[in-house]
Short mmCIF file of C-alpha atoms in Angstrom, two decimals:
data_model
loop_
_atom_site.label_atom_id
_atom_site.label_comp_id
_atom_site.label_asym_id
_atom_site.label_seq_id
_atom_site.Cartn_x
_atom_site.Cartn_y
_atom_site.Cartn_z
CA UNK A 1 18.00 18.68 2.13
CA UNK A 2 15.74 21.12 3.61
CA UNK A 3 13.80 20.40 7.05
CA UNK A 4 10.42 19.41 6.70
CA UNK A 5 9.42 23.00 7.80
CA UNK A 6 9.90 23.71 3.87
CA UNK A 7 6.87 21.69 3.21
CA UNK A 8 4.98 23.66 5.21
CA UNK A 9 6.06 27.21 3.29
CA UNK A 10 5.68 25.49 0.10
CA UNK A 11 1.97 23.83 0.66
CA UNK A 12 1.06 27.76 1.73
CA UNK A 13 1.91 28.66 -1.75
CA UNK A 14 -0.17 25.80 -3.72
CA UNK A 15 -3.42 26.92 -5.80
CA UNK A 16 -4.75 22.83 -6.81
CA UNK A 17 -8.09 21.60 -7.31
CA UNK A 18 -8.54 21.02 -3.30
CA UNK A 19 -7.28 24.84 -2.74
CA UNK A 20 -6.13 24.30 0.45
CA UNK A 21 -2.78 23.94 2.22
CA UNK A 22 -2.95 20.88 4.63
CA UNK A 23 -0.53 21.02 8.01
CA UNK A 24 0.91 17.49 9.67
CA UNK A 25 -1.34 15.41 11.66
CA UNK A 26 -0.01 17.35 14.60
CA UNK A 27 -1.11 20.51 14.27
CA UNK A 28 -4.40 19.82 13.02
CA UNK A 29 -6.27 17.72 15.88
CA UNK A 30 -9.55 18.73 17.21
CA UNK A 31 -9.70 19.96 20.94
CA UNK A 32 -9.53 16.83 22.15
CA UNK A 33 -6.54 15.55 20.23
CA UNK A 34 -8.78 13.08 18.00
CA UNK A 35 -10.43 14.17 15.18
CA UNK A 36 -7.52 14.34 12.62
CA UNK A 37 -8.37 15.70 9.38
CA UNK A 38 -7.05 17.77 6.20
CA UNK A 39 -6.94 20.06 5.13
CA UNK A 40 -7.49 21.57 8.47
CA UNK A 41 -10.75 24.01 9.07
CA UNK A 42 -12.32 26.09 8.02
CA UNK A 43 -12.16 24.08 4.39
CA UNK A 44 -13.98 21.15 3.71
CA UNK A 45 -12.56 17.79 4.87
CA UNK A 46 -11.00 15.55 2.25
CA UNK A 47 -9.36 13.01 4.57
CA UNK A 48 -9.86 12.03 7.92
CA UNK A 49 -8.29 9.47 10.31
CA UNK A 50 -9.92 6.47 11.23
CA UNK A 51 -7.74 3.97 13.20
CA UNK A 52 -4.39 1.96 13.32
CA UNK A 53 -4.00 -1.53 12.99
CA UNK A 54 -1.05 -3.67 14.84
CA UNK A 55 -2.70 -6.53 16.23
CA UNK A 56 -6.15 -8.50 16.27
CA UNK A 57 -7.52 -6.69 19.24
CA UNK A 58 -7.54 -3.62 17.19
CA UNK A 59 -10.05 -5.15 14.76
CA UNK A 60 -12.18 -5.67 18.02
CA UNK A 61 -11.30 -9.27 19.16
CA UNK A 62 -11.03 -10.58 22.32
CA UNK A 63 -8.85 -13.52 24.15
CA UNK A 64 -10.72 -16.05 25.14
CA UNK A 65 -10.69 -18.02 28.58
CA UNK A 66 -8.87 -20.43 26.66
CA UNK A 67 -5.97 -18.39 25.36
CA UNK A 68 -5.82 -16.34 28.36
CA UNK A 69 -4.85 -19.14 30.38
CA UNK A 70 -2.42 -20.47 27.58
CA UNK A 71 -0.47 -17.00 27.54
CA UNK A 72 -0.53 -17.47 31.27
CA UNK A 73 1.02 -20.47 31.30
CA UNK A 74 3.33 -20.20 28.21
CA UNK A 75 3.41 -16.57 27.37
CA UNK A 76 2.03 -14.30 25.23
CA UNK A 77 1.54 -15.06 21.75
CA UNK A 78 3.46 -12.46 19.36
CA UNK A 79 0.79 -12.01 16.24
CA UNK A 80 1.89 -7.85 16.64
CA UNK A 81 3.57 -7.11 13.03
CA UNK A 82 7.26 -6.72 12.39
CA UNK A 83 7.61 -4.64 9.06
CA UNK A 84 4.37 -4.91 6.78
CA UNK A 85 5.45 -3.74 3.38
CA UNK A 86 1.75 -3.98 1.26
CA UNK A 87 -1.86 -4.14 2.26
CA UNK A 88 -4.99 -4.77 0.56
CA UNK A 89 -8.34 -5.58 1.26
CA UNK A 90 -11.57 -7.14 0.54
CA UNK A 91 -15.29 -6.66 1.41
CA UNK A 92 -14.77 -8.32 5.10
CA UNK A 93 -10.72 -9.07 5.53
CA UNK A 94 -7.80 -6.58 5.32
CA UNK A 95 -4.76 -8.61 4.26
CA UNK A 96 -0.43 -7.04 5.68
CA UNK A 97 2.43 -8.66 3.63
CA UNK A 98 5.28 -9.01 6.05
CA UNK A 99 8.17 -10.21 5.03
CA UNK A 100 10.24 -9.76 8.47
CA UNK A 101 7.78 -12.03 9.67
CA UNK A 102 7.44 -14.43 6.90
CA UNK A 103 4.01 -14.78 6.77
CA UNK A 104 0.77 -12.80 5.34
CA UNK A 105 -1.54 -11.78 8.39
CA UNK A 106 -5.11 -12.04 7.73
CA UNK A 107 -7.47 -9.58 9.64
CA UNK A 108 -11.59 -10.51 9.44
CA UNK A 109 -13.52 -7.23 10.38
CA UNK A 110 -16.83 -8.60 10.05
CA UNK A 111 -16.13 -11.42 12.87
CA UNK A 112 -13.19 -10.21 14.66
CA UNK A 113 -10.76 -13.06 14.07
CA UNK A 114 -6.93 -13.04 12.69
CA UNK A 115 -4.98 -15.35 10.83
CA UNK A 116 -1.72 -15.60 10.56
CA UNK A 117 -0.84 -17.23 6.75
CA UNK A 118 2.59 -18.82 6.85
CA UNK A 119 2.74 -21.22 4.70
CA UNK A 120 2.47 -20.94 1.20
CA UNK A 121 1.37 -24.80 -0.31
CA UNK A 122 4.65 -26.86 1.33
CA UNK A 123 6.42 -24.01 1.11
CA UNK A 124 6.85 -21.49 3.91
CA UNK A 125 6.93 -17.88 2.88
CA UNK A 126 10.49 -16.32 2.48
CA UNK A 127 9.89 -12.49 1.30
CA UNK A 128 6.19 -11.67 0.77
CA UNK A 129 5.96 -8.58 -0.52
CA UNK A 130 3.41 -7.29 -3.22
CA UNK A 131 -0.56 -7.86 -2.52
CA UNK A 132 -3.60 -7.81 -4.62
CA UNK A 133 -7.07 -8.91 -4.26
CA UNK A 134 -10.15 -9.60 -6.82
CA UNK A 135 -12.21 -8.67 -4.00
CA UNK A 136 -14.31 -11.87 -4.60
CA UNK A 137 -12.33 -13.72 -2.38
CA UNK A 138 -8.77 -14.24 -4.34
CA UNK A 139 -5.95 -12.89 -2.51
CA UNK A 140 -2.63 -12.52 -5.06
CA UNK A 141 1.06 -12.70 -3.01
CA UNK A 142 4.14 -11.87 -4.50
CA UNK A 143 7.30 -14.03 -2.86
CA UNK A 144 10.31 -12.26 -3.90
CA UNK A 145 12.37 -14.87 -2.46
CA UNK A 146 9.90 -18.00 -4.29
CA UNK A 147 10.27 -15.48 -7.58
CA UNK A 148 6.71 -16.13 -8.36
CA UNK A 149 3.13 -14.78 -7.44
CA UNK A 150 0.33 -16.99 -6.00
CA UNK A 151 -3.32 -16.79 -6.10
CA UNK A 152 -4.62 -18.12 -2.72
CA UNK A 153 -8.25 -18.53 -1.62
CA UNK A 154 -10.24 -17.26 1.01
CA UNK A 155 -8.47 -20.68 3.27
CA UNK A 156 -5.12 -19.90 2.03
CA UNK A 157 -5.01 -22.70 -0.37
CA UNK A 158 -3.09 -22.25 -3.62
CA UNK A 159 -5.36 -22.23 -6.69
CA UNK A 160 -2.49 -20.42 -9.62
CA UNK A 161 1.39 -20.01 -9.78
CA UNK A 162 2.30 -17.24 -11.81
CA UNK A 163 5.99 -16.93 -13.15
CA UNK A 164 9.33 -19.02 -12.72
CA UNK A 165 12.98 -18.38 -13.69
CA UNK A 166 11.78 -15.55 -16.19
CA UNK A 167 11.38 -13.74 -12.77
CA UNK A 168 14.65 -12.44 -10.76
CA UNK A 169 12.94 -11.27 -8.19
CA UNK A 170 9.35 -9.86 -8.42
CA UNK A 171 7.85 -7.10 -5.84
CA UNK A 172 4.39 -5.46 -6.83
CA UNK A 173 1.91 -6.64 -8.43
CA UNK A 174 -1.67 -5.56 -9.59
CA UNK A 175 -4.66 -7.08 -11.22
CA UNK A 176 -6.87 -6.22 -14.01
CA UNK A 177 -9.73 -8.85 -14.29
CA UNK A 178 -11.42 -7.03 -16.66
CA UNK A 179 -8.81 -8.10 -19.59
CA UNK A 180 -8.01 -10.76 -18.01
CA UNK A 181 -3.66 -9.34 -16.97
CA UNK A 182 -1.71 -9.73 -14.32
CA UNK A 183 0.99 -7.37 -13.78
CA UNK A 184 4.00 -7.89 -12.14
CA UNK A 185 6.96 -5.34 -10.94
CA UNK A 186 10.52 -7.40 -11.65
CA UNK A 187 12.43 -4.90 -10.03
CA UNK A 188 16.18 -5.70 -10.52
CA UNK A 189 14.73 -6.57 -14.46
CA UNK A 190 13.51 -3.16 -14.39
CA UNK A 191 10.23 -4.75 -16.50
CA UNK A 192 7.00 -5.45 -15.86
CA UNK A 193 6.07 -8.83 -16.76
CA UNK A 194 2.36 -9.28 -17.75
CA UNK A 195 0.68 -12.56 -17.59
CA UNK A 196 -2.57 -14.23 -18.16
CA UNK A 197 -4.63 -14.05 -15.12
CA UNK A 198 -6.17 -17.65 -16.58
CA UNK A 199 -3.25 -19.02 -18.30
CA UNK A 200 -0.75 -17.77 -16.13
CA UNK A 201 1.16 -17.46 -19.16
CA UNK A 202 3.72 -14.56 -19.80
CA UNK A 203 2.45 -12.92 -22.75
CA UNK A 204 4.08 -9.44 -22.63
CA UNK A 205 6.95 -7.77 -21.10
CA UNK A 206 6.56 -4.16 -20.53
CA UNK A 207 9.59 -1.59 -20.08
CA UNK A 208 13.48 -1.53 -19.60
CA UNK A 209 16.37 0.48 -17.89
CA UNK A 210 16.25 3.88 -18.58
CA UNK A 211 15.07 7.10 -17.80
CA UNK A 212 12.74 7.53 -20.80
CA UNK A 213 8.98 7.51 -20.55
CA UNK A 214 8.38 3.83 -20.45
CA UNK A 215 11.57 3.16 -18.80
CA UNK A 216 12.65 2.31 -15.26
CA UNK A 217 14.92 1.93 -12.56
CA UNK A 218 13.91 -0.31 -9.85
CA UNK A 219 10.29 -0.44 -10.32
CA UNK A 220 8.32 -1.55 -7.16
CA UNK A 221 4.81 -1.16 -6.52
CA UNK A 222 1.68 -1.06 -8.86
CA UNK A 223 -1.98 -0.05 -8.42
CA UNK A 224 -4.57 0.42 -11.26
CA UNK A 225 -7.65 2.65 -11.96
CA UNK A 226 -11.34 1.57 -13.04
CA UNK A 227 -9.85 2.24 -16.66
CA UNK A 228 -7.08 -0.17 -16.42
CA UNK A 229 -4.65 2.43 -16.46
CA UNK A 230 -0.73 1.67 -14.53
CA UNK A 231 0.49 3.16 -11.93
CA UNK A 232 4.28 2.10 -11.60
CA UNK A 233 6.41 3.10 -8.41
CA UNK A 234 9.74 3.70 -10.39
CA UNK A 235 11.93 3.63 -7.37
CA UNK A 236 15.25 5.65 -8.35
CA UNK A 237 13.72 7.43 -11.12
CA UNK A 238 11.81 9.02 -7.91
CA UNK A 239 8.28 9.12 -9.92
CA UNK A 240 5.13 7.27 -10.48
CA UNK A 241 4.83 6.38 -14.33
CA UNK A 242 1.37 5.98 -15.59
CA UNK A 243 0.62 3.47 -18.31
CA UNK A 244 -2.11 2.68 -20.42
CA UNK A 245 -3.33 -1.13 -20.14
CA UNK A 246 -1.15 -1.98 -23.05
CA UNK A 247 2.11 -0.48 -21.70
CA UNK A 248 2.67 2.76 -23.36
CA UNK A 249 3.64 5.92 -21.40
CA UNK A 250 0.87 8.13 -20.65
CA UNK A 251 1.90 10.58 -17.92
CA UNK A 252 4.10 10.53 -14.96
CA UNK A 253 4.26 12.22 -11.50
CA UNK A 254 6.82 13.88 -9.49
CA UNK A 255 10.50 13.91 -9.80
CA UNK A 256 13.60 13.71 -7.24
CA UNK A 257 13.82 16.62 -5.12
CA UNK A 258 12.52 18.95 -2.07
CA UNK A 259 9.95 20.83 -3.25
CA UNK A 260 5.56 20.87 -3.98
CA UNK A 261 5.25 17.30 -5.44
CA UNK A 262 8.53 15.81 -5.29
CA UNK A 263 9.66 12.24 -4.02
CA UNK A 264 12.43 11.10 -1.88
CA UNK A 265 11.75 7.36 -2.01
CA UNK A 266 8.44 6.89 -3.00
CA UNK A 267 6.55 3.33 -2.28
CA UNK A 268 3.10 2.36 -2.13
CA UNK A 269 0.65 4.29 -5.09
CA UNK A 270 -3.25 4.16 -5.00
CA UNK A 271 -6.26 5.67 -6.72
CA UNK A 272 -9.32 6.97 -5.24
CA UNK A 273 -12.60 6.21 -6.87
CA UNK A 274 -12.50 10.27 -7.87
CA UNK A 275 -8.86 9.50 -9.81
CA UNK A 276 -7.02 10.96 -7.20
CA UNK A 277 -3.20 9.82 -7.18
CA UNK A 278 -2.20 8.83 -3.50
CA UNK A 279 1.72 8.34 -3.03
CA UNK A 280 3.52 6.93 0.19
CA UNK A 281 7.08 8.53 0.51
CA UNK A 282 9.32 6.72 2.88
CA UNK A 283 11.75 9.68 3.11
CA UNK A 284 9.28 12.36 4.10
CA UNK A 285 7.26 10.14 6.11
CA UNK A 286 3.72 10.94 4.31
CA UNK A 287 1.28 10.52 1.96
CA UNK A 288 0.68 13.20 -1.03
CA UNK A 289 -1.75 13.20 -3.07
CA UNK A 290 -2.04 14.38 -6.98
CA UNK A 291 -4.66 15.02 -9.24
CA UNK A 292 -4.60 13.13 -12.95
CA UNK A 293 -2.72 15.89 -14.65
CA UNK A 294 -0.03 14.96 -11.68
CA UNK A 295 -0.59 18.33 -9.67
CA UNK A 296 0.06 18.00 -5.87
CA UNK A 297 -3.53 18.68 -4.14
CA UNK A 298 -2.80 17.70 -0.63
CA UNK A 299 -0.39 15.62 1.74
CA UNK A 300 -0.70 13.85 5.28
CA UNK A 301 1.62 13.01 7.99
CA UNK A 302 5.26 13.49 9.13
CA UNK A 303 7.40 11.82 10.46
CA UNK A 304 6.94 10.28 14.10
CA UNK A 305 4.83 7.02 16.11
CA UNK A 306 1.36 8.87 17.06
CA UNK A 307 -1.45 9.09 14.87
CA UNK A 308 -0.94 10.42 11.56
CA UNK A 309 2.59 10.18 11.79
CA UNK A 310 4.71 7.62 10.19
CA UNK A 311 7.94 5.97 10.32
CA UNK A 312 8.76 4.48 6.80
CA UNK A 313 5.12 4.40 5.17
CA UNK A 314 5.20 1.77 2.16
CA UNK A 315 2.65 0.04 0.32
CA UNK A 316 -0.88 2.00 0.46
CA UNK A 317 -4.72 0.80 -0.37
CA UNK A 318 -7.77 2.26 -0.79
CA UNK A 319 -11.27 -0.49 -0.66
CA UNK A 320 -14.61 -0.21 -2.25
CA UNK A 321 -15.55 2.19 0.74
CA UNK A 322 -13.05 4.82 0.19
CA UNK A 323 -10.44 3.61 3.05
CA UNK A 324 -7.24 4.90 2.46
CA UNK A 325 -4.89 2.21 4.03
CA UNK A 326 -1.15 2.62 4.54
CA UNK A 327 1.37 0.22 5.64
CA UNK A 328 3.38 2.14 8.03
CA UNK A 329 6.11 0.07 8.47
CA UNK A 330 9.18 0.87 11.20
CA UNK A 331 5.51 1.60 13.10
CA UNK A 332 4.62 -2.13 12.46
CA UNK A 333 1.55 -1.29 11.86
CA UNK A 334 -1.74 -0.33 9.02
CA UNK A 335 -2.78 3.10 9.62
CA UNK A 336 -6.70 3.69 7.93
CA UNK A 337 -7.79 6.98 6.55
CA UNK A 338 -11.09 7.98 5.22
CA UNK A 339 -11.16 9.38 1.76
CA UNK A 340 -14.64 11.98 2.07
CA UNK A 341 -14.60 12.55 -1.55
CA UNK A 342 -15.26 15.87 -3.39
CA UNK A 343 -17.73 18.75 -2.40
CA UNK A 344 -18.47 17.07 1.19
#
């Protein structure tokens, strides 16, 4: 494989809709190391950084008198994250799957408090991996290990289970509450298994092994677009299929390789409110970004622990308010970017 230099001579060579080459979060910092942008100057900002997120105090809380003494006396409390694999968000709480920690942790930005969900019902979480959210309060966990999907409210509290033995062992999963779906990534199936978001009834499978359009191998994470289209992580076919909401092929993005727009091991997918295709890929270390035609506009980060640089990025977000958030997980921790949006 070529060095990550190559990325750098091939992003020189792009003409896209954003027109400009972007460099790694290294090499484009401001004088004083923190205003981390792309592409860099003198075109106009697309992206910036915003903050990282590993533990409550980075959401701005502070230890009371109360727990201060209590870490005095017994220790300090471990709520830092371990591998978060998905993120999502709602209008006051970002929620991090972690499955190395067995539990979902629950970070209020409006008050500054954390939970830390780890029970599921009487059940205690045993792989949570996929993450949705209605944005209304509803907060949708896939267990791989449970082999089922739960809708939990704003306490925690179980209000839906969604699938059963029909599942081997489900990863992403993505709502549309417009038509009332649930989709669900059943990876080793190599299907998507749609259910009613009010039933919870399977009423269609989508996909099967293959290489085809419409086929997959190892499918993983989902996101969907204000027009209910599907955006399907199809792990070792090393591209994102996109679906319409029925399941028929539509388009698809990238391919295996080294060069402008390919994937290693891609992971998390998101759409901007502009239709803008963001990708995590866990062998590169960054984030590219496509266009709806499935041209490569821009990408952020390499590979590393500061700012901007990731170790293993996976599932990726973007909110209401154009917050590009990204699970970067041998980091153990959510790193936030701000999507500016076009001519700004």
């Amino acid at each position: 494989m070529h060095s990550k230099r190559f990325w750098l001579v091939t992003m020189l060579l792009l003409s896209a809709a954003w027109a400009a080459p972007i460099a790694s979060a290294a090499e484009t910092p401001d004088p004083d190391g923190e205003n981390l942008v792309w592409p860099p100057a003198p075109q106009p900002t697309r992206i910036r950084f915003l903050n990282s997120i590993a533990t409550p105090e980075d959401i701005g809380r502070n230890k009371g008198w109360f727990r201060r003494v209590w870490e005095f006396v017994r220790g300090p409390v471990t709520e830092e994250m371990r591998k978060p694999m998905a993120v999502t968000a709602d209008t006051r709480r970002i929620y991090v799957a972690d499955p190395a920690a067995k539990c979902i942790h629950v970070f209020d930005e409006v008050d500054g408090d954390y939970e830390r969900w780890e029970r599921v019902g009487d059940d205690q979480w045993t792989f949570p991996f996929g993450l949705a959210s209605d944005g209304e309060g509803t907060l949708y966990v896939v267990d791989s290990g449970l082999r089922a999907v739960f809708a939990l409210d704003s306490d925690g509290d179980v209000r839906r289970r969604y699938g059963g033995k029909e599942l081997a062992r489900p990863t992403g999963v993505a709502l549309d509450a417009k038509r009332g779906r649930l989709y669900v990534t059943d990876t080793p199936e190599h299907n998507i298994k749609v259910y009613g978001l009010d039933s919870g009834e399977l009423i269609q499978v989508i996909g099967d092994k293959g290489t085809e359009p419409g086929q997959f191998r190892y499918p993983s994470y989902l996101s969907i677009d204000a027009e209910g289209r599907l955006y399907v992580t199809d792990g070792l076919n090393a591209r994102i299929q996109v679906l319409s909401p029925e399941g028929e092929p539509l388009n698809t993005i990238g391919q295996f390789g080294d060069g402008s727009g390919d994937f290693v091991s891609p992971k998390g997918v998101a759409v901007d409110r502009d239709g803008h295709v963001y990708v995590t890929d866990a062998g590169f270390d960054n984030v590219q970004v496509f266009d709806r035609q499935g041209r490569l506009l821009i990408y952020f980060g390499t590979t590393g622990q500061s700012n901007a640089h990731f170790w293993m990025p996976t599932g990726a977000y973007i909110d209401d308010r154009g917050r590009i958030l990204v699970a970067d997980s041998y980091n153990q921790r959510v790193q936030v970017f701000q999507y500016v949006g076009e001519g700004k």
